[in-house]
């Protein structure tokens, strides 16, 4: 119920902002620029070099029931094969793919936690050239909500306006934000319970140490009193 309310409020604010925009500004910038403001921002990628002697890994902490997408560009796939390996929080391999020249991959992450994406040079199928042990690689990682594919399908229809496309994208982002908030809340509860257990153990051992000190002090006093009486010093 809270999710629906937040989405409705954001959608209304977005529509209200578009209505209140002066018409003159739209005519001055032209029809092409007006469409550009409603277009989703493209994710920025990372350019890096992969060495045959070392692989690179990227970590992404995901909430449950999300989709992790990736697009890549391999500059020399014929001479320098590379594998893309996606591992889950438990270390199991969820996806393994040979990197082509330019392609994409996607995986539906059911389990929440830290996921690892590794770019691994493959020398078993084809050895890399000894005189050129590095290659340029581009990687883009994007996380979407589970129902984000619905927004992508809407965007591909010609009869859907740019406003509807922007609202669908905004709803997808709101769903992902709500899932991240829920995941962070669960993590906060887990760390709170763990800290409470640690504090309880610390208090328990503090009481044990205090009890041992009190018992040893009383025993020393009784022993000293008996020693002094035996020596007739008291």
PDB file of C-alpha atoms in Angstrom:
ATOM      1  CA  UNK A   1       0.000   0.000   0.000  1.00  0.00           C
ATOM      2  CA  UNK A   2       2.888   2.371   0.795  1.00  0.00           C
ATOM      3  CA  UNK A   3       4.578   1.563  -2.509  1.00  0.00           C
ATOM      4  CA  UNK A   4       1.472   2.374  -4.499  1.00  0.00           C
ATOM      5  CA  UNK A   5       1.046   5.679  -2.635  1.00  0.00           C
ATOM      6  CA  UNK A   6       4.645   6.763  -3.258  1.00  0.00           C
ATOM      7  CA  UNK A   7       4.419   5.868  -6.939  1.00  0.00           C
ATOM      8  CA  UNK A   8       1.152   7.765  -7.341  1.00  0.00           C
ATOM      9  CA  UNK A   9       2.513  10.880  -5.634  1.00  0.00           C
ATOM     10  CA  UNK A  10       5.707  10.854  -7.741  1.00  0.00           C
ATOM     11  CA  UNK A  11       3.741  10.314 -10.953  1.00  0.00           C
ATOM     12  CA  UNK A  12       1.399  13.189 -10.122  1.00  0.00           C
ATOM     13  CA  UNK A  13       4.302  15.510  -9.330  1.00  0.00           C
ATOM     14  CA  UNK A  14       6.015  14.559 -12.578  1.00  0.00           C
ATOM     15  CA  UNK A  15       2.875  15.211 -14.639  1.00  0.00           C
ATOM     16  CA  UNK A  16       2.265  18.491 -12.806  1.00  0.00           C
ATOM     17  CA  UNK A  17       5.824  19.622 -13.522  1.00  0.00           C
ATOM     18  CA  UNK A  18       5.366  18.911 -17.221  1.00  0.00           C
ATOM     19  CA  UNK A  19       2.068  20.804 -17.292  1.00  0.00           C
ATOM     20  CA  UNK A  20       3.550  23.860 -15.589  1.00  0.00           C
ATOM     21  CA  UNK A  21       6.462  24.139 -18.049  1.00  0.00           C
ATOM     22  CA  UNK A  22       5.972  27.279 -20.207  1.00  0.00           C
ATOM     23  CA  UNK A  23       5.076  26.553 -23.785  1.00  0.00           C
ATOM     24  CA  UNK A  24       7.566  29.096 -25.064  1.00  0.00           C
ATOM     25  CA  UNK A  25      10.510  27.189 -23.676  1.00  0.00           C
ATOM     26  CA  UNK A  26       9.363  24.063 -25.448  1.00  0.00           C
ATOM     27  CA  UNK A  27       8.990  25.893 -28.772  1.00  0.00           C
ATOM     28  CA  UNK A  28      12.378  27.550 -28.412  1.00  0.00           C
ATOM     29  CA  UNK A  29      14.242  24.305 -27.910  1.00  0.00           C
ATOM     30  CA  UNK A  30      12.302  22.434 -30.532  1.00  0.00           C
ATOM     31  CA  UNK A  31      10.605  19.065 -30.707  1.00  0.00           C
ATOM     32  CA  UNK A  32      13.840  17.064 -30.653  1.00  0.00           C
ATOM     33  CA  UNK A  33      15.102  18.572 -27.406  1.00  0.00           C
ATOM     34  CA  UNK A  34      11.718  18.067 -25.738  1.00  0.00           C
ATOM     35  CA  UNK A  35      11.930  14.363 -26.430  1.00  0.00           C
ATOM     36  CA  UNK A  36      15.459  14.298 -25.080  1.00  0.00           C
ATOM     37  CA  UNK A  37      14.293  15.507 -21.662  1.00  0.00           C
ATOM     38  CA  UNK A  38      11.913  12.555 -21.386  1.00  0.00           C
ATOM     39  CA  UNK A  39      14.445   9.996 -22.512  1.00  0.00           C
ATOM     40  CA  UNK A  40      16.077   7.746 -19.924  1.00  0.00           C
ATOM     41  CA  UNK A  41      19.707   8.457 -19.175  1.00  0.00           C
ATOM     42  CA  UNK A  42      22.024   5.821 -20.569  1.00  0.00           C
ATOM     43  CA  UNK A  43      24.268   4.146 -17.989  1.00  0.00           C
ATOM     44  CA  UNK A  44      27.927   5.032 -18.162  1.00  0.00           C
ATOM     45  CA  UNK A  45      30.424   2.251 -18.766  1.00  0.00           C
ATOM     46  CA  UNK A  46      33.928   1.479 -17.578  1.00  0.00           C
ATOM     47  CA  UNK A  47      36.895   1.170 -19.913  1.00  0.00           C
ATOM     48  CA  UNK A  48      39.807  -0.867 -18.586  1.00  0.00           C
ATOM     49  CA  UNK A  49      42.565  -3.194 -19.760  1.00  0.00           C
ATOM     50  CA  UNK A  50      42.569  -6.935 -19.054  1.00  0.00           C
ATOM     51  CA  UNK A  51      45.895  -8.690 -18.680  1.00  0.00           C
ATOM     52  CA  UNK A  52      46.385 -12.362 -19.451  1.00  0.00           C
ATOM     53  CA  UNK A  53      48.055 -12.744 -16.059  1.00  0.00           C
ATOM     54  CA  UNK A  54      45.269 -11.225 -13.963  1.00  0.00           C
ATOM     55  CA  UNK A  55      41.468 -11.058 -14.017  1.00  0.00           C
ATOM     56  CA  UNK A  56      39.218  -8.248 -12.793  1.00  0.00           C
ATOM     57  CA  UNK A  57      36.147  -8.595 -10.554  1.00  0.00           C
ATOM     58  CA  UNK A  58      33.346  -6.165  -9.719  1.00  0.00           C
ATOM     59  CA  UNK A  59      31.024  -6.472  -6.727  1.00  0.00           C
ATOM     60  CA  UNK A  60      27.370  -5.463  -6.637  1.00  0.00           C
ATOM     61  CA  UNK A  61      25.135  -5.846  -3.581  1.00  0.00           C
ATOM     62  CA  UNK A  62      21.632  -6.659  -4.793  1.00  0.00           C
ATOM     63  CA  UNK A  63      18.267  -7.015  -3.081  1.00  0.00           C
ATOM     64  CA  UNK A  64      16.258 -10.103  -3.861  1.00  0.00           C
ATOM     65  CA  UNK A  65      14.055 -10.414  -6.931  1.00  0.00           C
ATOM     66  CA  UNK A  66      16.025  -8.010  -9.108  1.00  0.00           C
ATOM     67  CA  UNK A  67      17.539  -8.197 -12.571  1.00  0.00           C
ATOM     68  CA  UNK A  68      21.206  -7.453 -13.167  1.00  0.00           C
ATOM     69  CA  UNK A  69      22.044  -6.519 -16.741  1.00  0.00           C
ATOM     70  CA  UNK A  70      25.362  -5.998 -18.405  1.00  0.00           C
ATOM     71  CA  UNK A  71      26.603  -4.889 -21.780  1.00  0.00           C
ATOM     72  CA  UNK A  72      30.197  -5.179 -22.894  1.00  0.00           C
ATOM     73  CA  UNK A  73      32.514  -4.463 -25.787  1.00  0.00           C
ATOM     74  CA  UNK A  74      35.546  -6.664 -26.451  1.00  0.00           C
ATOM     75  CA  UNK A  75      38.126  -5.096 -28.745  1.00  0.00           C
ATOM     76  CA  UNK A  76      39.823  -8.350 -29.870  1.00  0.00           C
ATOM     77  CA  UNK A  77      37.666 -11.447 -29.216  1.00  0.00           C
ATOM     78  CA  UNK A  78      39.202 -13.586 -31.974  1.00  0.00           C
ATOM     79  CA  UNK A  79      42.779 -13.553 -30.627  1.00  0.00           C
ATOM     80  CA  UNK A  80      42.119 -12.956 -26.912  1.00  0.00           C
ATOM     81  CA  UNK A  81      39.119 -14.920 -25.584  1.00  0.00           C
ATOM     82  CA  UNK A  82      37.545 -13.727 -22.327  1.00  0.00           C
ATOM     83  CA  UNK A  83      34.903 -15.320 -20.092  1.00  0.00           C
ATOM     84  CA  UNK A  84      32.320 -13.392 -18.063  1.00  0.00           C
ATOM     85  CA  UNK A  85      31.450 -15.171 -14.802  1.00  0.00           C
ATOM     86  CA  UNK A  86      28.657 -14.069 -12.457  1.00  0.00           C
ATOM     87  CA  UNK A  87      28.736 -15.571  -8.947  1.00  0.00           C
ATOM     88  CA  UNK A  88      26.100 -15.405  -6.228  1.00  0.00           C
ATOM     89  CA  UNK A  89      26.448 -14.572  -2.529  1.00  0.00           C
ATOM     90  CA  UNK A  90      27.261 -18.210  -1.683  1.00  0.00           C
ATOM     91  CA  UNK A  91      29.977 -18.446  -4.313  1.00  0.00           C
ATOM     92  CA  UNK A  92      27.985 -20.514  -6.808  1.00  0.00           C
ATOM     93  CA  UNK A  93      28.342 -19.674 -10.494  1.00  0.00           C
ATOM     94  CA  UNK A  94      25.078 -18.216 -11.768  1.00  0.00           C
ATOM     95  CA  UNK A  95      26.157 -17.289 -15.292  1.00  0.00           C
ATOM     96  CA  UNK A  96      29.201 -18.022 -17.430  1.00  0.00           C
ATOM     97  CA  UNK A  97      29.512 -16.633 -20.940  1.00  0.00           C
ATOM     98  CA  UNK A  98      32.197 -16.240 -23.559  1.00  0.00           C
ATOM     99  CA  UNK A  99      32.604 -12.556 -24.372  1.00  0.00           C
ATOM    100  CA  UNK A 100      31.923 -11.763 -28.008  1.00  0.00           C
ATOM    101  CA  UNK A 101      32.782  -8.542 -29.774  1.00  0.00           C
ATOM    102  CA  UNK A 102      29.777  -6.572 -28.496  1.00  0.00           C
ATOM    103  CA  UNK A 103      26.862  -8.159 -26.698  1.00  0.00           C
ATOM    104  CA  UNK A 104      24.757  -8.226 -23.540  1.00  0.00           C
ATOM    105  CA  UNK A 105      23.912 -10.538 -20.653  1.00  0.00           C
ATOM    106  CA  UNK A 106      21.221 -10.606 -17.967  1.00  0.00           C
ATOM    107  CA  UNK A 107      20.384 -12.626 -14.883  1.00  0.00           C
ATOM    108  CA  UNK A 108      17.419 -12.713 -12.517  1.00  0.00           C
ATOM    109  CA  UNK A 109      18.890 -12.524  -8.997  1.00  0.00           C
ATOM    110  CA  UNK A 110      16.553 -14.373  -6.645  1.00  0.00           C
ATOM    111  CA  UNK A 111      18.859 -14.281  -3.614  1.00  0.00           C
ATOM    112  CA  UNK A 112      19.817 -11.025  -1.923  1.00  0.00           C
ATOM    113  CA  UNK A 113      23.445 -10.319  -1.129  1.00  0.00           C
ATOM    114  CA  UNK A 114      26.815  -9.539  -2.660  1.00  0.00           C
ATOM    115  CA  UNK A 115      27.175 -10.669  -6.285  1.00  0.00           C
ATOM    116  CA  UNK A 116      30.490 -10.826  -8.118  1.00  0.00           C
ATOM    117  CA  UNK A 117      31.113 -10.276 -11.833  1.00  0.00           C
ATOM    118  CA  UNK A 118      34.548 -11.394 -13.015  1.00  0.00           C
ATOM    119  CA  UNK A 119      36.230 -10.778 -16.371  1.00  0.00           C
ATOM    120  CA  UNK A 120      38.570 -13.756 -16.749  1.00  0.00           C
ATOM    121  CA  UNK A 121      41.069 -14.294 -19.587  1.00  0.00           C
ATOM    122  CA  UNK A 122      40.619 -17.727 -21.171  1.00  0.00           C
ATOM    123  CA  UNK A 123      43.916 -19.260 -22.253  1.00  0.00           C
ATOM    124  CA  UNK A 124      42.771 -22.883 -22.431  1.00  0.00           C
ATOM    125  CA  UNK A 125      40.863 -22.563 -25.722  1.00  0.00           C
ATOM    126  CA  UNK A 126      43.308 -20.182 -27.414  1.00  0.00           C
ATOM    127  CA  UNK A 127      46.625 -18.874 -26.018  1.00  0.00           C
ATOM    128  CA  UNK A 128      47.036 -15.117 -26.018  1.00  0.00           C
ATOM    129  CA  UNK A 129      49.861 -13.533 -28.041  1.00  0.00           C
ATOM    130  CA  UNK A 130      53.000 -13.294 -25.924  1.00  0.00           C
ATOM    131  CA  UNK A 131      53.998  -9.925 -27.369  1.00  0.00           C
ATOM    132  CA  UNK A 132      50.585  -8.361 -26.603  1.00  0.00           C
ATOM    133  CA  UNK A 133      49.230  -9.652 -23.251  1.00  0.00           C
ATOM    134  CA  UNK A 134      46.578  -6.949 -22.689  1.00  0.00           C
ATOM    135  CA  UNK A 135      43.260  -6.044 -24.302  1.00  0.00           C
ATOM    136  CA  UNK A 136      40.808  -3.163 -23.949  1.00  0.00           C
ATOM    137  CA  UNK A 137      37.396  -4.003 -22.483  1.00  0.00           C
ATOM    138  CA  UNK A 138      34.249  -1.962 -21.822  1.00  0.00           C
ATOM    139  CA  UNK A 139      31.625  -3.027 -19.275  1.00  0.00           C
ATOM    140  CA  UNK A 140      28.289  -1.499 -18.258  1.00  0.00           C
ATOM    141  CA  UNK A 141      26.396  -2.917 -15.256  1.00  0.00           C
ATOM    142  CA  UNK A 142      22.781  -1.949 -14.607  1.00  0.00           C
ATOM    143  CA  UNK A 143      20.377  -3.132 -11.890  1.00  0.00           C
ATOM    144  CA  UNK A 144      16.626  -3.087 -12.511  1.00  0.00           C
ATOM    145  CA  UNK A 145      13.525  -4.154 -10.653  1.00  0.00           C
ATOM    146  CA  UNK A 146      11.933  -7.482 -11.469  1.00  0.00           C
ATOM    147  CA  UNK A 147       9.096  -5.861 -13.402  1.00  0.00           C
ATOM    148  CA  UNK A 148      11.365  -3.450 -15.290  1.00  0.00           C
ATOM    149  CA  UNK A 149      10.991  -5.583 -18.410  1.00  0.00           C
ATOM    150  CA  UNK A 150       7.393  -4.374 -18.609  1.00  0.00           C
ATOM    151  CA  UNK A 151       8.637  -0.808 -18.964  1.00  0.00           C
ATOM    152  CA  UNK A 152      11.048  -1.856 -21.694  1.00  0.00           C
ATOM    153  CA  UNK A 153       8.215  -3.523 -23.602  1.00  0.00           C
ATOM    154  CA  UNK A 154       6.106  -0.379 -23.292  1.00  0.00           C
ATOM    155  CA  UNK A 155       8.943   1.746 -24.602  1.00  0.00           C
ATOM    156  CA  UNK A 156       9.167  -0.412 -27.743  1.00  0.00           C
ATOM    157  CA  UNK A 157       5.549   0.289 -28.750  1.00  0.00           C
ATOM    158  CA  UNK A 158       5.126   3.142 -31.192  1.00  0.00           C
ATOM    159  CA  UNK A 159       1.727   4.289 -29.961  1.00  0.00           C
ATOM    160  CA  UNK A 160       3.006   4.969 -26.432  1.00  0.00           C
ATOM    161  CA  UNK A 161       3.835   8.607 -25.802  1.00  0.00           C
ATOM    162  CA  UNK A 162       7.074   9.863 -24.323  1.00  0.00           C
ATOM    163  CA  UNK A 163       5.234  10.819 -21.128  1.00  0.00           C
ATOM    164  CA  UNK A 164       3.967   7.256 -20.603  1.00  0.00           C
ATOM    165  CA  UNK A 165       7.436   5.934 -21.253  1.00  0.00           C
ATOM    166  CA  UNK A 166       8.900   8.314 -18.654  1.00  0.00           C
ATOM    167  CA  UNK A 167       6.246   7.329 -16.082  1.00  0.00           C
ATOM    168  CA  UNK A 168       6.948   3.622 -16.681  1.00  0.00           C
ATOM    169  CA  UNK A 169      10.679   4.215 -16.214  1.00  0.00           C
ATOM    170  CA  UNK A 170      10.021   6.213 -13.050  1.00  0.00           C
ATOM    171  CA  UNK A 171       7.809   3.434 -11.630  1.00  0.00           C
ATOM    172  CA  UNK A 172      10.560   0.924 -12.328  1.00  0.00           C
ATOM    173  CA  UNK A 173      13.100   3.077 -10.494  1.00  0.00           C
ATOM    174  CA  UNK A 174      10.697   3.542  -7.579  1.00  0.00           C
ATOM    175  CA  UNK A 175      10.250  -0.234  -7.335  1.00  0.00           C
ATOM    176  CA  UNK A 176      14.013  -0.711  -7.255  1.00  0.00           C
ATOM    177  CA  UNK A 177      14.357   1.993  -4.575  1.00  0.00           C
ATOM    178  CA  UNK A 178      11.702   0.328  -2.418  1.00  0.00           C
ATOM    179  CA  UNK A 179      13.451  -3.025  -2.757  1.00  0.00           C
ATOM    180  CA  UNK A 180      16.762  -1.460  -1.792  1.00  0.00           C
ATOM    181  CA  UNK A 181      15.144   0.167   1.258  1.00  0.00           C
ATOM    182  CA  UNK A 182      13.605  -3.150   2.281  1.00  0.00           C
ATOM    183  CA  UNK A 183      16.927  -4.938   1.830  1.00  0.00           C
ATOM    184  CA  UNK A 184      18.766  -2.262   3.841  1.00  0.00           C
ATOM    185  CA  UNK A 185      16.158  -2.568   6.597  1.00  0.00           C
ATOM    186  CA  UNK A 186      16.707  -6.325   6.771  1.00  0.00           C
ATOM    187  CA  UNK A 187      20.459  -5.827   6.868  1.00  0.00           C
ATOM    188  CA  UNK A 188      20.066  -3.248   9.643  1.00  0.00           C
ATOM    189  CA  UNK A 189      17.938  -5.679  11.679  1.00  0.00           C
ATOM    190  CA  UNK A 190      20.507  -8.435  11.136  1.00  0.00           C
ATOM    191  CA  UNK A 191      23.409  -6.252  12.291  1.00  0.00           C
ATOM    192  CA  UNK A 192      21.376  -4.987  15.246  1.00  0.00           C
ATOM    193  CA  UNK A 193      20.605  -8.535  16.402  1.00  0.00           C
ATOM    194  CA  UNK A 194      24.232  -9.494  15.937  1.00  0.00           C
ATOM    195  CA  UNK A 195      25.448  -6.506  17.977  1.00  0.00           C
ATOM    196  CA  UNK A 196      22.925  -7.302  20.721  1.00  0.00           C
ATOM    197  CA  UNK A 197      24.208 -10.890  20.918  1.00  0.00           C
ATOM    198  CA  UNK A 198      27.794  -9.634  21.125  1.00  0.00           C
ATOM    199  CA  UNK A 199      26.879  -7.151  23.863  1.00  0.00           C
ATOM    200  CA  UNK A 200      25.096  -9.888  25.802  1.00  0.00           C
ATOM    201  CA  UNK A 201      28.208 -12.078  25.637  1.00  0.00           C
ATOM    202  CA  UNK A 202      30.409  -9.185  26.730  1.00  0.00           C
ATOM    203  CA  UNK A 203      28.152  -8.520  29.736  1.00  0.00           C
ATOM    204  CA  UNK A 204      28.079 -12.231  30.605  1.00  0.00           C
ATOM    205  CA  UNK A 205      31.865 -12.565  30.577  1.00  0.00           C
ATOM    206  CA  UNK A 206      32.223  -9.317  32.521  1.00  0.00           C
ATOM    207  CA  UNK A 207      29.962 -10.735  35.234  1.00  0.00           C
ATOM    208  CA  UNK A 208      31.932 -13.986  35.235  1.00  0.00           C
ATOM    209  CA  UNK A 209      35.229 -12.134  35.610  1.00  0.00           C
ATOM    210  CA  UNK A 210      33.829  -9.940  38.385  1.00  0.00           C
ATOM    211  CA  UNK A 211      32.502 -13.011  40.212  1.00  0.00           C
ATOM    212  CA  UNK A 212      35.883 -14.737  39.932  1.00  0.00           C
ATOM    213  CA  UNK A 213      37.659 -11.648  41.275  1.00  0.00           C
ATOM    214  CA  UNK A 214      35.234 -11.331  44.215  1.00  0.00           C
ATOM    215  CA  UNK A 215      35.513 -15.031  45.088  1.00  0.00           C
ATOM    216  CA  UNK A 216      39.318 -14.984  44.859  1.00  0.00           C
ATOM    217  CA  UNK A 217      39.465 -11.809  47.006  1.00  0.00           C
ATOM    218  CA  UNK A 218      37.245 -13.327  49.719  1.00  0.00           C
ATOM    219  CA  UNK A 219      39.269 -16.543  49.644  1.00  0.00           C
ATOM    220  CA  UNK A 220      42.552 -14.599  50.047  1.00  0.00           C
ATOM    221  CA  UNK A 221      41.154 -12.633  52.992  1.00  0.00           C
ATOM    222  CA  UNK A 222      39.996 -15.817  54.743  1.00  0.00           C
ATOM    223  CA  UNK A 223      43.322 -17.515  54.039  1.00  0.00           C
ATOM    224  CA  UNK A 224      45.319 -14.564  55.382  1.00  0.00           C
ATOM    225  CA  UNK A 225      43.197 -14.378  58.556  1.00  0.00           C
ATOM    226  CA  UNK A 226      43.812 -18.100  59.178  1.00  0.00           C
ATOM    227  CA  UNK A 227      47.529 -17.645  58.534  1.00  0.00           C
ATOM    228  CA  UNK A 228      47.803 -14.749  60.983  1.00  0.00           C
ATOM    229  CA  UNK A 229      45.854 -16.648  63.667  1.00  0.00           C
ATOM    230  CA  UNK A 230      48.063 -19.701  63.256  1.00  0.00           C
ATOM    231  CA  UNK A 231      51.134 -17.533  63.734  1.00  0.00           C
ATOM    232  CA  UNK A 232      49.434 -15.780  66.684  1.00  0.00           C
ATOM    233  CA  UNK A 233      49.873 -12.421  65.026  1.00  0.00           C
ATOM    234  CA  UNK A 234      46.269 -11.427  65.536  1.00  0.00           C
TER     235      UNK A 234
END
